[in-house]
Amino acid sequence: MHADDSTVVKERISLDKTNPDIMNNEITTIDSAFTRPWTVTRQYKRDKTAAPAEYNCEDKRNVAINGETYGSAWMAT
């Protein structure tokens, strides 16, 4: 990121309206180092067989929210 320390990161997390077992996560980064805002969208599928666990920043494949575990299903742009 740019040295001016003006980075803005916006994140929108929502459940899919047609399938509540899919969680959508849209992340937008606005920074002077980029020519325009950069957005990535990830979708996670609820894993009903996984034991709830603490969130681990190093494990980017799974997210646990409110005792429910979501595993990375695919990445879309």
PDB file of C-alpha atoms in Angstrom:
ATOM      1  CA  MET A   1       0.000   0.000   0.000  1.00  0.00           C
ATOM      2  CA  HIS A   2       1.002   3.612  -0.489  1.00  0.00           C
ATOM      3  CA  ALA A   3       3.259   5.293   2.057  1.00  0.00           C
ATOM      4  CA  ASP A   4       0.732   8.120   2.596  1.00  0.00           C
ATOM      5  CA  ASP A   5      -1.187   5.733   4.903  1.00  0.00           C
ATOM      6  CA  SER A   6      -4.589   6.670   3.440  1.00  0.00           C
ATOM      7  CA  THR A   7      -5.794   3.142   2.651  1.00  0.00           C
ATOM      8  CA  VAL A   8      -9.530   2.509   3.048  1.00  0.00           C
ATOM      9  CA  VAL A   9     -10.857  -1.062   3.131  1.00  0.00           C
ATOM     10  CA  LYS A  10     -14.614  -1.650   2.922  1.00  0.00           C
ATOM     11  CA  GLU A  11     -16.107  -5.071   3.519  1.00  0.00           C
ATOM     12  CA  ARG A  12     -19.679  -6.230   2.973  1.00  0.00           C
ATOM     13  CA  ILE A  13     -20.717  -9.638   4.317  1.00  0.00           C
ATOM     14  CA  SER A  14     -24.151 -11.071   3.541  1.00  0.00           C
ATOM     15  CA  LEU A  15     -25.975 -14.356   3.156  1.00  0.00           C
ATOM     16  CA  ASP A  16     -27.099 -15.293  -0.329  1.00  0.00           C
ATOM     17  CA  LYS A  17     -30.806 -14.514  -0.741  1.00  0.00           C
ATOM     18  CA  THR A  18     -31.512 -17.705  -2.674  1.00  0.00           C
ATOM     19  CA  ASN A  19     -29.328 -20.057  -0.598  1.00  0.00           C
ATOM     20  CA  PRO A  20     -28.730 -19.282   3.110  1.00  0.00           C
ATOM     21  CA  ASP A  21     -25.848 -21.796   3.156  1.00  0.00           C
ATOM     22  CA  ILE A  22     -23.773 -19.381   1.011  1.00  0.00           C
ATOM     23  CA  MET A  23     -22.077 -16.355   2.573  1.00  0.00           C
ATOM     24  CA  ASN A  24     -20.901 -13.544   0.261  1.00  0.00           C
ATOM     25  CA  ASN A  25     -17.960 -11.329   1.199  1.00  0.00           C
ATOM     26  CA  GLU A  26     -17.146  -8.291  -0.960  1.00  0.00           C
ATOM     27  CA  ILE A  27     -13.937  -6.425  -0.111  1.00  0.00           C
ATOM     28  CA  THR A  28     -13.005  -3.095  -1.729  1.00  0.00           C
ATOM     29  CA  THR A  29      -9.608  -1.460  -1.234  1.00  0.00           C
ATOM     30  CA  ILE A  30      -9.170   2.230  -2.010  1.00  0.00           C
ATOM     31  CA  ASP A  31      -5.555   3.382  -2.002  1.00  0.00           C
ATOM     32  CA  SER A  32      -3.316   5.991  -3.664  1.00  0.00           C
ATOM     33  CA  ALA A  33      -1.126   3.164  -4.985  1.00  0.00           C
ATOM     34  CA  PHE A  34      -4.006   1.958  -7.193  1.00  0.00           C
ATOM     35  CA  THR A  35      -5.369   3.721 -10.265  1.00  0.00           C
ATOM     36  CA  ARG A  36      -8.909   2.815  -9.175  1.00  0.00           C
ATOM     37  CA  PRO A  37     -10.594   0.944  -6.293  1.00  0.00           C
ATOM     38  CA  TRP A  38      -9.849  -2.783  -6.252  1.00  0.00           C
ATOM     39  CA  THR A  39     -12.713  -5.165  -5.402  1.00  0.00           C
ATOM     40  CA  VAL A  40     -12.695  -8.898  -4.801  1.00  0.00           C
ATOM     41  CA  THR A  41     -15.707 -11.085  -4.006  1.00  0.00           C
ATOM     42  CA  ARG A  42     -15.456 -14.369  -2.159  1.00  0.00           C
ATOM     43  CA  GLN A  43     -18.190 -16.855  -1.461  1.00  0.00           C
ATOM     44  CA  TYR A  44     -18.157 -19.358   1.364  1.00  0.00           C
ATOM     45  CA  LYS A  45     -20.343 -22.439   1.705  1.00  0.00           C
ATOM     46  CA  ARG A  46     -21.633 -23.415   5.154  1.00  0.00           C
ATOM     47  CA  ASP A  47     -19.908 -26.588   6.348  1.00  0.00           C
ATOM     48  CA  LYS A  48     -22.456 -28.285   8.600  1.00  0.00           C
ATOM     49  CA  THR A  49     -20.086 -31.176   9.388  1.00  0.00           C
ATOM     50  CA  ALA A  50     -17.187 -29.072  10.705  1.00  0.00           C
ATOM     51  CA  ALA A  51     -16.731 -28.501  14.414  1.00  0.00           C
ATOM     52  CA  PRO A  52     -16.895 -24.806  15.348  1.00  0.00           C
ATOM     53  CA  ALA A  53     -13.440 -23.336  15.895  1.00  0.00           C
ATOM     54  CA  GLU A  54     -11.848 -20.008  16.646  1.00  0.00           C
ATOM     55  CA  TYR A  55     -11.054 -17.833  13.664  1.00  0.00           C
ATOM     56  CA  ASN A  56      -7.455 -18.278  12.585  1.00  0.00           C
ATOM     57  CA  CYS A  57      -5.994 -15.481  10.438  1.00  0.00           C
ATOM     58  CA  GLU A  58      -3.521 -17.910   8.885  1.00  0.00           C
ATOM     59  CA  ASP A  59      -6.304 -20.254   7.724  1.00  0.00           C
ATOM     60  CA  LYS A  60      -7.850 -18.308   4.840  1.00  0.00           C
ATOM     61  CA  ARG A  61     -10.032 -21.228   3.759  1.00  0.00           C
ATOM     62  CA  ASN A  62     -12.484 -21.280   6.677  1.00  0.00           C
ATOM     63  CA  VAL A  63     -14.419 -18.689   8.649  1.00  0.00           C
ATOM     64  CA  ALA A  64     -16.397 -19.318  11.840  1.00  0.00           C
ATOM     65  CA  ILE A  65     -19.183 -16.873  12.653  1.00  0.00           C
ATOM     66  CA  ASN A  66     -21.512 -17.284  15.602  1.00  0.00           C
ATOM     67  CA  GLY A  67     -20.566 -20.954  15.960  1.00  0.00           C
ATOM     68  CA  GLU A  68     -21.194 -21.773  12.281  1.00  0.00           C
ATOM     69  CA  THR A  69     -18.272 -22.692  10.026  1.00  0.00           C
ATOM     70  CA  TYR A  70     -18.008 -21.579   6.402  1.00  0.00           C
ATOM     71  CA  GLY A  71     -15.418 -23.039   4.011  1.00  0.00           C
ATOM     72  CA  SER A  72     -14.151 -21.268   0.935  1.00  0.00           C
ATOM     73  CA  ALA A  73     -16.211 -22.650  -1.963  1.00  0.00           C
ATOM     74  CA  TRP A  74     -14.855 -20.602  -4.853  1.00  0.00           C
ATOM     75  CA  MET A  75     -13.678 -17.121  -5.758  1.00  0.00           C
ATOM     76  CA  ALA A  76     -15.533 -14.841  -8.134  1.00  0.00           C
ATOM     77  CA  THR A  77     -14.707 -11.370  -9.377  1.00  0.00           C
TER      78      THR A  77
END
